[in-house]
mmCIF file of C-alpha atoms in Angstrom:
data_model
loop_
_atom_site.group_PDB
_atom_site.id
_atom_site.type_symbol
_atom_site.label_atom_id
_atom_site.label_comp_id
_atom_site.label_asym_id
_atom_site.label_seq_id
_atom_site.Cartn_x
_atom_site.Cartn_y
_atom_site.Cartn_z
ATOM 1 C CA UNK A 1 82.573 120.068 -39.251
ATOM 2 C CA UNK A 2 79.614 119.825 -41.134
ATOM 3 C CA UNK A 3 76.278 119.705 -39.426
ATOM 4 C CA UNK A 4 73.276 117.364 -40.687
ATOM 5 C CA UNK A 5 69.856 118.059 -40.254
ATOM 6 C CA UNK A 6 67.401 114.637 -39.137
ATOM 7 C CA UNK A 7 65.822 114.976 -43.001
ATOM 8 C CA UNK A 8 69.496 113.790 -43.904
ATOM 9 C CA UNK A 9 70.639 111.109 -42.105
ATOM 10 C CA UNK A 10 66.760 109.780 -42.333
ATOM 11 C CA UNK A 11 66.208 109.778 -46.165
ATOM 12 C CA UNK A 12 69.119 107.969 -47.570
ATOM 13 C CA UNK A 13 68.677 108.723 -51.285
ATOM 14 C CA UNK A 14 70.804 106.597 -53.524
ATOM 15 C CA UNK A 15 72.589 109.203 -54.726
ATOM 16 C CA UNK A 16 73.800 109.288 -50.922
ATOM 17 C CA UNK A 17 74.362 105.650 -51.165
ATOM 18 C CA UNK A 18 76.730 106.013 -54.104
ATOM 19 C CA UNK A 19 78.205 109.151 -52.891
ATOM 20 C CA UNK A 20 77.779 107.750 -48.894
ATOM 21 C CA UNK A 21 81.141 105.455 -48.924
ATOM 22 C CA UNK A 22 82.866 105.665 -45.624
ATOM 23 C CA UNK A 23 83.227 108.936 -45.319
ATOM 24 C CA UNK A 24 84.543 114.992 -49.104
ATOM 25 C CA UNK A 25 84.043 116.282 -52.445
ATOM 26 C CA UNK A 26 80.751 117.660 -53.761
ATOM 27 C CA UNK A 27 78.339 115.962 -56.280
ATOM 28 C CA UNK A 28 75.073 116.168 -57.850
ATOM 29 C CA UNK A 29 73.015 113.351 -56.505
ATOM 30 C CA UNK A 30 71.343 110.830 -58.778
ATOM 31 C CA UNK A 31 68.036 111.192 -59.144
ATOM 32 C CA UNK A 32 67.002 107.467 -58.192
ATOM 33 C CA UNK A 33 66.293 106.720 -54.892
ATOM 34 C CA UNK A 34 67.761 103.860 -52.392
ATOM 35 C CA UNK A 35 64.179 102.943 -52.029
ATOM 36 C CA UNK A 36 63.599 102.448 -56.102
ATOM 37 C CA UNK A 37 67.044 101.192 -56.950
ATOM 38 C CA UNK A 38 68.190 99.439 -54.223
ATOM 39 C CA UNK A 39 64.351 97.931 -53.177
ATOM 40 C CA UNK A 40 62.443 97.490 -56.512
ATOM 41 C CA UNK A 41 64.714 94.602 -57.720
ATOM 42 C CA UNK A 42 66.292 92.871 -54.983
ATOM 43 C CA UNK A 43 69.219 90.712 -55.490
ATOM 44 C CA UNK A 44 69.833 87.635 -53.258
ATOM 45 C CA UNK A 45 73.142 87.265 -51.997
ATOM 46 C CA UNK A 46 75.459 85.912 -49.580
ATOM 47 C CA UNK A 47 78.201 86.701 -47.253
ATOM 48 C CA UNK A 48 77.325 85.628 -43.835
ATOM 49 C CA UNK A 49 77.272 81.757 -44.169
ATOM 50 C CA UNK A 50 78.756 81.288 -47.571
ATOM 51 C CA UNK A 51 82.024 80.712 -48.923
ATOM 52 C CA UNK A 52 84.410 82.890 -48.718
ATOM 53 C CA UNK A 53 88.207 81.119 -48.744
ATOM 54 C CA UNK A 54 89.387 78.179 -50.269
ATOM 55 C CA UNK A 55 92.359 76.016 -48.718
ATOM 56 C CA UNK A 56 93.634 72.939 -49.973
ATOM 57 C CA UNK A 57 90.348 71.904 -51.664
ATOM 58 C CA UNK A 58 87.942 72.760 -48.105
ATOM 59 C CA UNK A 59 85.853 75.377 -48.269
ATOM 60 C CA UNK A 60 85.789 77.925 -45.084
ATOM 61 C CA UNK A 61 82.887 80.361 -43.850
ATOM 62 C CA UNK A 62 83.696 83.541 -42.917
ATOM 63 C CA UNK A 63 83.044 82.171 -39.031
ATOM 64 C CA UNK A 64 85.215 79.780 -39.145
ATOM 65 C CA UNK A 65 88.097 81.174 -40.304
ATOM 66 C CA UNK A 66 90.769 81.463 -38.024
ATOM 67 C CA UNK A 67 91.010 84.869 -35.691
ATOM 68 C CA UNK A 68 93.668 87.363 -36.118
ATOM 69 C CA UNK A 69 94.196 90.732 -34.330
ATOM 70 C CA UNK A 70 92.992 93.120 -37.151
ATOM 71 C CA UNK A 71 89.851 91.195 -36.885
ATOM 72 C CA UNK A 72 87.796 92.620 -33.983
ATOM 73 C CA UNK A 73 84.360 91.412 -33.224
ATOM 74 C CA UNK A 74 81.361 93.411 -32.156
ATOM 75 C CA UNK A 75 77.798 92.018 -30.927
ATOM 76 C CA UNK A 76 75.018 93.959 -31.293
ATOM 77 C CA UNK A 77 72.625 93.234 -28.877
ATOM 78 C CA UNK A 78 69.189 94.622 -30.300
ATOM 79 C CA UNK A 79 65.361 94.058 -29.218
ATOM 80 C CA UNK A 80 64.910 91.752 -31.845
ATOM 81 C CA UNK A 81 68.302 89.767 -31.080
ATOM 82 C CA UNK A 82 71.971 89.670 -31.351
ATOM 83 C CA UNK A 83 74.370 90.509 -34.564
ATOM 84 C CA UNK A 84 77.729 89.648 -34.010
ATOM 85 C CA UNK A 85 79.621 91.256 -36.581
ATOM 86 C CA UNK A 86 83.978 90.892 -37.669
ATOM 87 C CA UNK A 87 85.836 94.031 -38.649
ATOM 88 C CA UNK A 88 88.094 94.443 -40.987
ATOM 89 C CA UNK A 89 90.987 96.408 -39.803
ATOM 90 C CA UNK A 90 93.107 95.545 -42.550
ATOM 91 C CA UNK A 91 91.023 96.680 -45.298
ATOM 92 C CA UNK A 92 89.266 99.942 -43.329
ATOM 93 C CA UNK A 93 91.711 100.629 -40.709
ATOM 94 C CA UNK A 94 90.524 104.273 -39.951
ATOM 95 C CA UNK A 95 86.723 103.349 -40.020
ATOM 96 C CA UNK A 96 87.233 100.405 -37.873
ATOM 97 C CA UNK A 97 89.048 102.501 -35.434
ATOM 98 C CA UNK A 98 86.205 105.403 -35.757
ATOM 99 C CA UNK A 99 83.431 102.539 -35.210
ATOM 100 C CA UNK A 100 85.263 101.149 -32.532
ATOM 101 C CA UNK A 101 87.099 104.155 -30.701
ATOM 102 C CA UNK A 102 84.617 106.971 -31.142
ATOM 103 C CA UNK A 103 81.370 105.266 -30.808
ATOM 104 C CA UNK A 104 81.267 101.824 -29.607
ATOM 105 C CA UNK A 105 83.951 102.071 -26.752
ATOM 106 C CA UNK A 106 82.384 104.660 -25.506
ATOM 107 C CA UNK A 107 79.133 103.408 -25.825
ATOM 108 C CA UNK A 108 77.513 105.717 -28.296
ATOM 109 C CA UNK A 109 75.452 103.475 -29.754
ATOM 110 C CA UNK A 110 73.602 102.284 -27.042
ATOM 111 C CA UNK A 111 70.117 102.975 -27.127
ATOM 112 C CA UNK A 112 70.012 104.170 -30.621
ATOM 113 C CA UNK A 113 67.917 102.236 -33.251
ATOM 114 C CA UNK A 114 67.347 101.135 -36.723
ATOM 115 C CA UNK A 115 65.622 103.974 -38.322
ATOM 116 C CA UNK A 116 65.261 102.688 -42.050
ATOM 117 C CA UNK A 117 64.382 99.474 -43.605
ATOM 118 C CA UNK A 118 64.350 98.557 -46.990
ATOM 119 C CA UNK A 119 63.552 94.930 -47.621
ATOM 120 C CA UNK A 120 65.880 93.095 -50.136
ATOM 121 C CA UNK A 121 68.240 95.757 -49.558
ATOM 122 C CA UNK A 122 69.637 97.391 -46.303
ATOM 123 C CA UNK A 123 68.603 98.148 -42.573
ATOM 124 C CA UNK A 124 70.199 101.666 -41.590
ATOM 125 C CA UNK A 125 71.441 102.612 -38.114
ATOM 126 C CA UNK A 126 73.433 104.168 -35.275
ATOM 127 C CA UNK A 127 72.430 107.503 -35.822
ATOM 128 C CA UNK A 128 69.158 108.288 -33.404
ATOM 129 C CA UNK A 129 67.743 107.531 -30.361
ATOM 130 C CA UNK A 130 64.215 105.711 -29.903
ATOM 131 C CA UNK A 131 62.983 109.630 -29.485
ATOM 132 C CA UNK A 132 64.469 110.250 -32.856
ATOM 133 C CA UNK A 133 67.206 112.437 -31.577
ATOM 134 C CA UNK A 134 70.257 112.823 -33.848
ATOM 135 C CA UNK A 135 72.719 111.012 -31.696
ATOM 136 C CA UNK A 136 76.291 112.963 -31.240
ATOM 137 C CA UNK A 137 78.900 112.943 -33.790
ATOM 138 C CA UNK A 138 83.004 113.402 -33.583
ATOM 139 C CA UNK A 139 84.982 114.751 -37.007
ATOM 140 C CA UNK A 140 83.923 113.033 -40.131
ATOM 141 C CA UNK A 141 86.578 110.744 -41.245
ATOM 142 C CA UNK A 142 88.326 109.881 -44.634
ATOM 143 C CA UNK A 143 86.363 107.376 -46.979
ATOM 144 C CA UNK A 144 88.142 103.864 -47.430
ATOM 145 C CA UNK A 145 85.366 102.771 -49.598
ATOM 146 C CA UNK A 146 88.086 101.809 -52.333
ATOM 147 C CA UNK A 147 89.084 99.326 -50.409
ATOM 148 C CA UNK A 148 88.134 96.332 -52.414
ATOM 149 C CA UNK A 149 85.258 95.304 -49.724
ATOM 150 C CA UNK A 150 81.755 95.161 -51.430
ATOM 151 C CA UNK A 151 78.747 95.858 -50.537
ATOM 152 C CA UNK A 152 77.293 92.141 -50.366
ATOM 153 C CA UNK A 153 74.680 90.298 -48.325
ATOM 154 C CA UNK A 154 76.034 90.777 -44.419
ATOM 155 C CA UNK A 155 78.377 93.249 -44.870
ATOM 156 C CA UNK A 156 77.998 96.055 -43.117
ATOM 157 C CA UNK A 157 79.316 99.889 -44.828
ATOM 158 C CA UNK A 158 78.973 103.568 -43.437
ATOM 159 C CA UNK A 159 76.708 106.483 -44.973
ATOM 160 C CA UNK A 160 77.939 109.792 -45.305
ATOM 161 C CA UNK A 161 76.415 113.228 -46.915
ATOM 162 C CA UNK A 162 75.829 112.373 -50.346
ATOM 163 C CA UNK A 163 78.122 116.056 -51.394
ATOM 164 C CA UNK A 164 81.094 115.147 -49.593
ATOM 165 C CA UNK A 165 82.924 111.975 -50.018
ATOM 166 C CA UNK A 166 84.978 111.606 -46.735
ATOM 167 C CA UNK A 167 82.024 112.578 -44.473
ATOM 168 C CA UNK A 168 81.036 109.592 -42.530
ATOM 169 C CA UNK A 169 80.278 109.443 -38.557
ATOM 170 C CA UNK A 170 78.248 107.306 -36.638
ATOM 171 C CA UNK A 171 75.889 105.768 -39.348
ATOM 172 C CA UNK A 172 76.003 102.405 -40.502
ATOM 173 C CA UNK A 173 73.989 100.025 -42.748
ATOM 174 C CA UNK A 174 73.817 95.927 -43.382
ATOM 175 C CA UNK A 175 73.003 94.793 -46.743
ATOM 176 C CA UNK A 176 70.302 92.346 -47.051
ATOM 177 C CA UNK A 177 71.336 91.635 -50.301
ATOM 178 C CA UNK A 178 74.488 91.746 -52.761
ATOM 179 C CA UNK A 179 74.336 95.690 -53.768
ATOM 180 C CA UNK A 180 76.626 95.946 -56.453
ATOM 181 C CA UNK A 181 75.329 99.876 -57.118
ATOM 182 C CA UNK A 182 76.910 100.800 -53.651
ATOM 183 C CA UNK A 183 80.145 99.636 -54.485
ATOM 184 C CA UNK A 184 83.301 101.713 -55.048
ATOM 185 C CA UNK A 185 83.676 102.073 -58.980
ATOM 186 C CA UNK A 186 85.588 105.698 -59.866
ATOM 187 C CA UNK A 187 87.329 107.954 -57.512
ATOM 188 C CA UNK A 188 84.163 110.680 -58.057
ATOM 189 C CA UNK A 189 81.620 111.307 -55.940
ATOM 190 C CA UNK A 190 78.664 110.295 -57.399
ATOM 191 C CA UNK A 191 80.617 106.339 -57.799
ATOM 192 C CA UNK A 192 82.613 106.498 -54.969
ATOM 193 C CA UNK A 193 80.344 104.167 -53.115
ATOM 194 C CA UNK A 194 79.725 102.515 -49.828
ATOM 195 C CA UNK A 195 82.680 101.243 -47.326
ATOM 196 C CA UNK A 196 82.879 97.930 -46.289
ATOM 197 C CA UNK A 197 84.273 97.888 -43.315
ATOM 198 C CA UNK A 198 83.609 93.830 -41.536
ATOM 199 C CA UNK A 199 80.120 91.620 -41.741
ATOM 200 C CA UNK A 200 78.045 89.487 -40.060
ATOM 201 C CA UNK A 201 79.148 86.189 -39.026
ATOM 202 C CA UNK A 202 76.252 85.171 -37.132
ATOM 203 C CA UNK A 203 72.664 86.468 -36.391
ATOM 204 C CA UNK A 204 71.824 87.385 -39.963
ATOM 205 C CA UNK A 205 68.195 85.862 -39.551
ATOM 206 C CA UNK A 206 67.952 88.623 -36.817
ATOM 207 C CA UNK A 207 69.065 91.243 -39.615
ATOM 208 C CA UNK A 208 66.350 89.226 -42.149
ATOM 209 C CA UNK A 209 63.658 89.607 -39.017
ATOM 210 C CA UNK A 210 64.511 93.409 -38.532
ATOM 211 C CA UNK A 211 64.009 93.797 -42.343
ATOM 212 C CA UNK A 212 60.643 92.278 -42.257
ATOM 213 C CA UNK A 213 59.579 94.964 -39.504
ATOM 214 C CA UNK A 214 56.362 96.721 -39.998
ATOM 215 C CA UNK A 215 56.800 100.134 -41.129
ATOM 216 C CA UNK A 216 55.705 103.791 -41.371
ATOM 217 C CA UNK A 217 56.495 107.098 -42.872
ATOM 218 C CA UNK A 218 57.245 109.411 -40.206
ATOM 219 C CA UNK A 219 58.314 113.353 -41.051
ATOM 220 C CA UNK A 220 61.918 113.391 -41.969
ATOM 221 C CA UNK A 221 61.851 109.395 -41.556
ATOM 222 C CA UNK A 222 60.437 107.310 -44.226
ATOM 223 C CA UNK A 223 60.280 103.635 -43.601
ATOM 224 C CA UNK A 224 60.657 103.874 -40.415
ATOM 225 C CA UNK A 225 59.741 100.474 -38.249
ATOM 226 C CA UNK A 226 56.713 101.120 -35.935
ATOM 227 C CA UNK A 227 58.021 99.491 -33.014
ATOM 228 C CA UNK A 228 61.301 101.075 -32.556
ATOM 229 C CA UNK A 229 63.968 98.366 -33.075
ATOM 230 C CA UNK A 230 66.502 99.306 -30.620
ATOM 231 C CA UNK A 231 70.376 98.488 -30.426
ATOM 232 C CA UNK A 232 70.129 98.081 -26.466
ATOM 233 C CA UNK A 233 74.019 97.316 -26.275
ATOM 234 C CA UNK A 234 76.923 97.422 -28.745
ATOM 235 C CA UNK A 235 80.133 95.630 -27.224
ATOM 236 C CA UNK A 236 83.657 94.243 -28.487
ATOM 237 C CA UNK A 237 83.936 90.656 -28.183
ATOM 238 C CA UNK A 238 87.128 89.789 -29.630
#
């Protein structure tokens, strides 16, 4: 198992966003940045709140469809306020089960924080605590980023190392916005993209308020907010 230095997991390039779906292979990064490709033009989207199945004629948000097993639920209780967020266990069966199993059960994500903000594009997490201490990791896990699952506003996809496609642990981000250049395109590594893996079904303007954050570039974390915006509890629901 691979070891990552703070530098890494803090400075998410967009070549590790395109190469960062859920979790080996090696690539040459792209030279843009998350911050320049997936900040500079923003695109407003929507997942949490909009339409997303039709039947007979209705039209049904994603929180009120109806609840099946290989949905699980998660809240995120933060400092800012809650994000509950619905897995998709049919789509990303092993990441839901190494989001769920290795790290929320046992409550490794307590305490850690959002460590990266990018308006009009993503808030990153679940990797460090307040102290900015890498949080520990179990074996990297195989990327299900081709699942079909995009990277749209309130969906929520894992990083990985930008070299090795199925690399992904404990970090997580939620797009802000519909991020079509993190999405799964070839099986390569350098458009392998993001995986989905659930979204947020309510608490989104808690995502939108930890996005507006004030910042600061800290040594081995760029953006990072000034007040640390902490994920005080992260529990099943459902």
């Amino acid at each position: 198992m691979r070891s990552y230095s703070i530098k890494f997991f803090s400075f998410i390039s967009l070549a590790s966003l395109f190469a960062l779906g859920c979790g080996g292979g090696e690539t040459s990064p792209p030279a843009a940045s998350i911050e320049a490709a997936a900040g500079a033009s923003p695109t407003t989207g929507s997942l949490a709140g909009s339409p997303v199945s039709v039947d007979a004629g209705v039209m049904t948000t994603a929180s009120q469809r109806p609840q099946r097993e290989s949905e699980p639920e998660v809240v995120l209780s933060t400092t800012y306020g809650d994000i509950k967020i619905r897995l998709n266990a049919d789509k990303a069966p092993a990441t839901v089960d190494n989001f769920l199993n290795n790290y929320l059960e046992p409550g490794q994500y307590d305490g850690t924080i959002f460590h990266y903000v990018a308006p009009g594009s993503m808030i990153l997490g679940g990797a460090f605590t307040a102290d900015l201490e890498a949080n520990s990791t179990r074996s990297e896990i195989q990327s299900e980023a081709a699942n079909g699952l995009k990277n749209v506003r309130g969906a929520i996809a894992m990083t990985r190392d930008p070299q090795y496609i199925h690399s992904a642990t404990n970090q997580f981000f939620i797009n802000l916005a519909d991020n079509p250049q993190l999405d799964h395109v070839v099986d390569d590594e350098e458009k392998y993209g993001y995986c989905v893996f659930g979204e947020v079904i309510e608490g989104m303007e808690v995502v939108d308020k930890i996005a507006a954050a004030p910042v600061k570039d800290k040594e081995g974390f760029p953006s990072l907010p000034i007040e640390a915006v902490v994920i005080q509890s992260a529990k099943r629901v459902r």
